[in-house]
CSV table of C-alpha atoms in Angstrom, one decimal:
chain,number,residue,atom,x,y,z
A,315,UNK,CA,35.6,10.7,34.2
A,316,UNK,CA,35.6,11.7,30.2
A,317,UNK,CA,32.4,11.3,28.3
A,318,UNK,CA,32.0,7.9,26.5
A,319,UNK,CA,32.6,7.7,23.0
A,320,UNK,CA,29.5,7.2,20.8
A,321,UNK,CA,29.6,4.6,19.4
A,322,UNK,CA,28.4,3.5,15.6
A,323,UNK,CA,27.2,-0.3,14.7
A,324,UNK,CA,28.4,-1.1,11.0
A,325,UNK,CA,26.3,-3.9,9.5
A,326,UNK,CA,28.0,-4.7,6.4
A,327,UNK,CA,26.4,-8.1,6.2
A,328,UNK,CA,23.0,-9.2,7.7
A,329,UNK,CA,19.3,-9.2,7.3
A,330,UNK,CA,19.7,-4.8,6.3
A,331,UNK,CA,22.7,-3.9,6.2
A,332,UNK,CA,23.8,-0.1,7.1
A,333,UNK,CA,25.1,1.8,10.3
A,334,UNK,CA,23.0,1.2,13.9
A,335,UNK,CA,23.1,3.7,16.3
A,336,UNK,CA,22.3,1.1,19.2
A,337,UNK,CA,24.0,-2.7,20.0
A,338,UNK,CA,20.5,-3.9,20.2
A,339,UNK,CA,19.2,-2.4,16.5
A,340,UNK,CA,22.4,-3.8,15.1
A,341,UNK,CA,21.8,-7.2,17.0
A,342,UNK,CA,18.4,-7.4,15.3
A,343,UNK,CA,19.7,-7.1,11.8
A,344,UNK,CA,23.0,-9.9,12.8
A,345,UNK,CA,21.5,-12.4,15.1
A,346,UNK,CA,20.1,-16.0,13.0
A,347,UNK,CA,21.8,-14.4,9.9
A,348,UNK,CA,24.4,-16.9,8.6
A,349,UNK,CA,27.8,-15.4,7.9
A,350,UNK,CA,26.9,-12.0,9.4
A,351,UNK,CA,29.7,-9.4,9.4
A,352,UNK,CA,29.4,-6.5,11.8
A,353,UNK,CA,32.1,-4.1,13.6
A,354,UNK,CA,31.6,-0.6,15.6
A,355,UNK,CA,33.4,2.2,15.8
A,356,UNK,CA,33.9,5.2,17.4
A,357,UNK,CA,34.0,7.4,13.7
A,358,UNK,CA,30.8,6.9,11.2
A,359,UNK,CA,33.5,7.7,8.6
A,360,UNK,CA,35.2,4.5,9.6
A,361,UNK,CA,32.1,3.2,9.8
A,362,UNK,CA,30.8,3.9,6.3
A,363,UNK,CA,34.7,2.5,4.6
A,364,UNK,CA,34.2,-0.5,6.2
A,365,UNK,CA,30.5,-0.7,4.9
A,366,UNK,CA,31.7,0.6,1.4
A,367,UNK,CA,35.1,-1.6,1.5
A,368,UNK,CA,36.0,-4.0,-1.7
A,369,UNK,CA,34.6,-6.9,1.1
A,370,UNK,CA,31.2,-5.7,1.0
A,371,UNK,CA,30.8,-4.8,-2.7
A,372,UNK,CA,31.7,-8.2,-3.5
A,373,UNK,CA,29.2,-9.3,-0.8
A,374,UNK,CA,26.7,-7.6,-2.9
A,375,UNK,CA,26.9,-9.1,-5.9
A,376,UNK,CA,26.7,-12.4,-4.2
A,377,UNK,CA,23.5,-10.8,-2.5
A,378,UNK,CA,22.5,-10.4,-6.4
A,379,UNK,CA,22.0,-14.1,-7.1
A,380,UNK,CA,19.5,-13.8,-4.4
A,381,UNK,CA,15.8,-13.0,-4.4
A,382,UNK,CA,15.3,-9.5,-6.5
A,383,UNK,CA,12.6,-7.4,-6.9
A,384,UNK,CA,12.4,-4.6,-9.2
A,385,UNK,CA,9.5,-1.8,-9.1
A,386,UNK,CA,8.3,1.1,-10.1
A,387,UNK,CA,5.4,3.3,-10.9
A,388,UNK,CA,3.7,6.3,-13.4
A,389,UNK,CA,1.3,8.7,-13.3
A,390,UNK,CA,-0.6,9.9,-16.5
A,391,UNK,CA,-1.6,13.4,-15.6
A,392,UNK,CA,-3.7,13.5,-19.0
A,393,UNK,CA,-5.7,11.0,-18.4
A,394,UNK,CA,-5.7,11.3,-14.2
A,395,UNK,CA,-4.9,7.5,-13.6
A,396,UNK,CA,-1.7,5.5,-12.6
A,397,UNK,CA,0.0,2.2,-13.2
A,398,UNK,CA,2.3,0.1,-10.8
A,399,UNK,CA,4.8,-2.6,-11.5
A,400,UNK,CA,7.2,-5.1,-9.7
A,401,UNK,CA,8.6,-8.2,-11.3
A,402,UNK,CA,9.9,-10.6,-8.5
A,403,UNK,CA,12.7,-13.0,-9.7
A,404,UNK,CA,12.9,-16.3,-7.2
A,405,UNK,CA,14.3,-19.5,-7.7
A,406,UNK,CA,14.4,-19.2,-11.3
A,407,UNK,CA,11.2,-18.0,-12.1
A,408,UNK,CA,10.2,-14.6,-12.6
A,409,UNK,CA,6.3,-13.4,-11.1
A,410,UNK,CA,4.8,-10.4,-12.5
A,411,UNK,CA,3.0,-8.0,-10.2
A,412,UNK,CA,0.9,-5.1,-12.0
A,413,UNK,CA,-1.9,-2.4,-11.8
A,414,UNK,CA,-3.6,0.5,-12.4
A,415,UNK,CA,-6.0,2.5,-11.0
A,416,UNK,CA,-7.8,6.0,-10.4
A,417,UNK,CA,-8.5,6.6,-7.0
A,418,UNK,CA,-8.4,10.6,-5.9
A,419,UNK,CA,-6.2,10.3,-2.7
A,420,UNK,CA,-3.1,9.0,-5.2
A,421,UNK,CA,-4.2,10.7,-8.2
A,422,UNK,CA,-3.5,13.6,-5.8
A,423,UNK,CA,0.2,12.9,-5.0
A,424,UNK,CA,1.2,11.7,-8.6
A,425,UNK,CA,3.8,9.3,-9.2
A,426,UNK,CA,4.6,8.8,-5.7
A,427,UNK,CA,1.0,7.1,-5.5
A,428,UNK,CA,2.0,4.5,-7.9
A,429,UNK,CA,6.0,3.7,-6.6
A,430,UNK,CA,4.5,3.6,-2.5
A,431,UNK,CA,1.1,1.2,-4.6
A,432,UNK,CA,4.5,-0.6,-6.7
A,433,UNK,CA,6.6,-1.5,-3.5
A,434,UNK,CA,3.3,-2.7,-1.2
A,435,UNK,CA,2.3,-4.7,-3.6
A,436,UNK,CA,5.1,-6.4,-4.7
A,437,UNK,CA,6.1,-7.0,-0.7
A,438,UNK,CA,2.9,-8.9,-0.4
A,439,UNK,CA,3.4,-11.1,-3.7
A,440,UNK,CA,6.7,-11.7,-2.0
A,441,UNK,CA,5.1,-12.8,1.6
A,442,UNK,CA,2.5,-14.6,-0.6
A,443,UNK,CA,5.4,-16.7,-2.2
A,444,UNK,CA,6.9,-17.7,1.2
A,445,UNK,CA,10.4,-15.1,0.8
A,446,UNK,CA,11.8,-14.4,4.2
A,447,UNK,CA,14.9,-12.3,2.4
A,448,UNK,CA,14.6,-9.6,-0.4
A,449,UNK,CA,16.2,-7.0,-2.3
A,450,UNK,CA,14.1,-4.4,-3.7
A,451,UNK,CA,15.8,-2.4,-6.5
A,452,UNK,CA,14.1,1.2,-6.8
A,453,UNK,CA,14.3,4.9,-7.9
A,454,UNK,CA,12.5,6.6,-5.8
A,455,UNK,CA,14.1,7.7,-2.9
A,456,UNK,CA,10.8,7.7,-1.0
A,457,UNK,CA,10.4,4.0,-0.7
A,458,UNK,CA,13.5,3.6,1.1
A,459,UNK,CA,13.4,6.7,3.2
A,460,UNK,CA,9.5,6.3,4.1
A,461,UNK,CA,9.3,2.8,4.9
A,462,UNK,CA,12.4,3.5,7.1
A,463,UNK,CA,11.3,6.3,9.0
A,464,UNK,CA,14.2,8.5,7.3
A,465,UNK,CA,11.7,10.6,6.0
A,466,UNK,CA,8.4,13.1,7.3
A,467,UNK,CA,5.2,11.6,6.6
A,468,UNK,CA,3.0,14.2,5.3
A,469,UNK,CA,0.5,12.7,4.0
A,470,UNK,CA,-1.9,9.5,4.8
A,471,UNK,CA,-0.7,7.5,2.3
A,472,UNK,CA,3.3,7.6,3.0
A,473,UNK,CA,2.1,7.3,6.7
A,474,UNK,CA,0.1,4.1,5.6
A,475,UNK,CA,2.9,2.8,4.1
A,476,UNK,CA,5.4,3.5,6.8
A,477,UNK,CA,3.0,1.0,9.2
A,478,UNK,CA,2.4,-1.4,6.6
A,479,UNK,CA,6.1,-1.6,6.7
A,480,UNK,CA,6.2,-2.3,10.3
A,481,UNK,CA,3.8,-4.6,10.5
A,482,UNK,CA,5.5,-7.1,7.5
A,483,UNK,CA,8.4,-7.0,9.4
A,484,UNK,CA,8.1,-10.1,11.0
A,485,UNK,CA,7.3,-11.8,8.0
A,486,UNK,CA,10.1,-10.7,5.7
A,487,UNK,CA,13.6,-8.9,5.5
A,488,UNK,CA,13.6,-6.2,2.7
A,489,UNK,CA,16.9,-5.0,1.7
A,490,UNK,CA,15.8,-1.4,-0.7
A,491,UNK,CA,18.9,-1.0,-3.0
A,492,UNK,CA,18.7,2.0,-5.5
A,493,UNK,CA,18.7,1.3,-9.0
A,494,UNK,CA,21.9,2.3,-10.9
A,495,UNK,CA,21.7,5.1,-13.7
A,496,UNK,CA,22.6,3.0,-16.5
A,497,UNK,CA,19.5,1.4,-17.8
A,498,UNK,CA,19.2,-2.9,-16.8
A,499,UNK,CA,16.7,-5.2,-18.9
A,500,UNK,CA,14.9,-5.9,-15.6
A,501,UNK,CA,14.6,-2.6,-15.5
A,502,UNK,CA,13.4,-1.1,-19.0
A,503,UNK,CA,10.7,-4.4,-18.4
A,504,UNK,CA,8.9,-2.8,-15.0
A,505,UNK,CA,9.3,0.3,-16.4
A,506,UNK,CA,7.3,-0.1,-19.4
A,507,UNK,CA,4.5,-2.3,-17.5
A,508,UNK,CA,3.9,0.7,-15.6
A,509,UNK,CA,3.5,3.0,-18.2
A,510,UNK,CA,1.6,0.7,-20.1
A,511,UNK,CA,-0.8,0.0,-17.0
A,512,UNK,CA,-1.1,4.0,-16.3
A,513,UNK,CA,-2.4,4.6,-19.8
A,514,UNK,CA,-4.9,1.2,-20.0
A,515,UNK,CA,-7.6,3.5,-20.4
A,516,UNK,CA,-10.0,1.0,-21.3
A,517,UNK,CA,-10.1,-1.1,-18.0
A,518,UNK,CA,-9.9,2.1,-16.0
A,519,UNK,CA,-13.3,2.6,-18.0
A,520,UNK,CA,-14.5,-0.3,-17.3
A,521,UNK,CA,-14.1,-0.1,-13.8
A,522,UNK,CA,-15.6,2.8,-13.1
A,523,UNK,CA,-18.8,2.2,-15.5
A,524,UNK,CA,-18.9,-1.1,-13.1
A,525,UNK,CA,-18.8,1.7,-10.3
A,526,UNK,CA,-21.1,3.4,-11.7
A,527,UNK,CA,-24.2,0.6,-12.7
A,528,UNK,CA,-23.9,-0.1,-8.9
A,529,UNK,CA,-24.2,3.1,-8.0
A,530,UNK,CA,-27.6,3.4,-9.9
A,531,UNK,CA,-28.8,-0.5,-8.6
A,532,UNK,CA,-27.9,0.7,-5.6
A,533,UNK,CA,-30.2,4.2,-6.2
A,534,UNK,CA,-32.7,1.9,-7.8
A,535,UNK,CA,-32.8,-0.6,-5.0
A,536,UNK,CA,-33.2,2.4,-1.8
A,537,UNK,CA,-35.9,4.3,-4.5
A,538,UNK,CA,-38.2,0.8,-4.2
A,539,UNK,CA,-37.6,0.6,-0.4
A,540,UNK,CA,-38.5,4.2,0.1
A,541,UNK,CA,-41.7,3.6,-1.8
A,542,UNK,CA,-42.5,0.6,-0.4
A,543,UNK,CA,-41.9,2.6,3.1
A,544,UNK,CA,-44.3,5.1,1.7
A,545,UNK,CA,-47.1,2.9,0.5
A,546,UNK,CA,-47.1,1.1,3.7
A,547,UNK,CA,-47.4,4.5,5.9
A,548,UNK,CA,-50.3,5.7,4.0
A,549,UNK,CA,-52.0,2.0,3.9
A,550,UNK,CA,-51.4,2.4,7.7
A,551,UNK,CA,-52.6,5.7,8.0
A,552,UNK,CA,-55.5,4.8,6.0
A,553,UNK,CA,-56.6,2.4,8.4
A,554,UNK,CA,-56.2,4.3,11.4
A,555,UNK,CA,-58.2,7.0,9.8
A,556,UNK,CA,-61.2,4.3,9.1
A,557,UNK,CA,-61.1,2.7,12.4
A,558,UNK,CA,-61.4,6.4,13.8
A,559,UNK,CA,-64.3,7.2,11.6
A,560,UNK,CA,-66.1,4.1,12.4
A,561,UNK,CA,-66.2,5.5,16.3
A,562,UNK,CA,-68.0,9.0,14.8
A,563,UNK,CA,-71.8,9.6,14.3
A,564,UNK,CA,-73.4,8.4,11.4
A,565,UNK,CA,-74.2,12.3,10.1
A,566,UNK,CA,-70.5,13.4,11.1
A,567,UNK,CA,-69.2,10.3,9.4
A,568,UNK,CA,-70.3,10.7,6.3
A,569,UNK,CA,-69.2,14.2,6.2
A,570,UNK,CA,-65.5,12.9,5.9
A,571,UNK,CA,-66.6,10.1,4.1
A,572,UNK,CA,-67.9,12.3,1.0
């Protein structure tokens, strides 16, 4: 008997679409999806024109009018601190997601710190609002690749992310769609929120003098515990050292007594 063709699953409409290596991944991304449109074949180039055919693109821009998300991220390497953005358009009103912050783990990786921070965040806003479908318009390639599994994680924060990925997936389909090179108003918008959170000095500031008044109430706080610690071993010791006198001579008492 000749070997059995491999087979390739082409998703070109349903919860992610893309090529499936298995019946069963390509049933998970087809099955409760209205108007799913799916084929395999026996050639991934076939595969990949029938995802890329004039069917699907106009598919896509009907996908378009759905939910969108749009993120992204910076990292000012002056000042050490990085901003995050997503703006999440759904049913007609637009919800801003931003932030900034300074901790060393992301500072250390740069601007991927701030698109991996961009993307989680914005996925919870969106499970926070009830979505069950997304597209999420990106430029780093990361986001995609990571939360997908395409890509190595080398560090703990892309292998954080790739789990917090797996563990939304029950509670939303996210469809990551690289942004085109020609600039979008959506776009420009997320883009400057991130810049302007990674160089909002002032609440970083504020932040970490917060940080750092607790950290000297908190110094404060063990100093007067430690004393009190102290003042009640010597009361203690004090004692035991009079009750031990009392059981001594008169004339050797008063010896230590003196």
């Amino acid at each position: 008997m000749g070997k059995s063709k491999i087979k390739y699953y082409a998703v070109r409409k349903g919860f992610i679409p893309g090529i499936y290596f298995s019946w069963e991944d390509c049933l998970k991304q087809t099955k409760n999806f209205s108007g799913a449109q799916f084929k395999s074949f026996t050639s991934i180039l076939e595969a990949e024109e029938y995802i890329n055919s004039d069917n699907n693109i106009e598919m896509n821009k009907n996908e378009e009018k759905g939910t969108c998300a749009y993120i992204s991220g910076c990292f000012s390497s002056s000042l050490k601190t990085y901003g995050y953005a997503g703006l999440i358009f759904h049913e007609g009103q637009k919800y801003v997601v931003k932030g900034n912050g300074n901790e060393p783990n992301l500072v250390k990786i740069g601007s991927v710190g701030s698109q991996i921070l961009a993307s989680k965040e914005t996925i919870k806003k969106a499970i926070n609002l009830e979505i069950r479908n997304i597209n999420i318009y990106y430029d780093y390639d990361g986001i995609k690749n990571w939360a997908n599994g395409d890509w190595s994680r080398n560090s703990k924060e892309t292998e954080d992310y790739y789990n917090f990925i797996r563990e939304i997936e029950p509670l939303i389909n996210i469809n990551f769609i690289k942004n085109k090179k020609a600039p979008t108003p959506e776009k420009n918008e997320v883009v400057n929120l991130a810049k302007k959170e990674a160089h909002n000095s002032s609440k970083i500031e504020k932040s970490k003098k917060i940080e750092k008044d607790e950290n000297i109430a908190e110094k404060k706080k063990n100093s007067i515990i430690e004393k009190k610690h102290i003042k009640k071993r010597i009361f203690r010791r004090n004692n035991f050292k009079q009750f031990e006198l009392q059981k001594l001579p008169d004339y050797i008492r008063k010896i230590f007594e003196d």
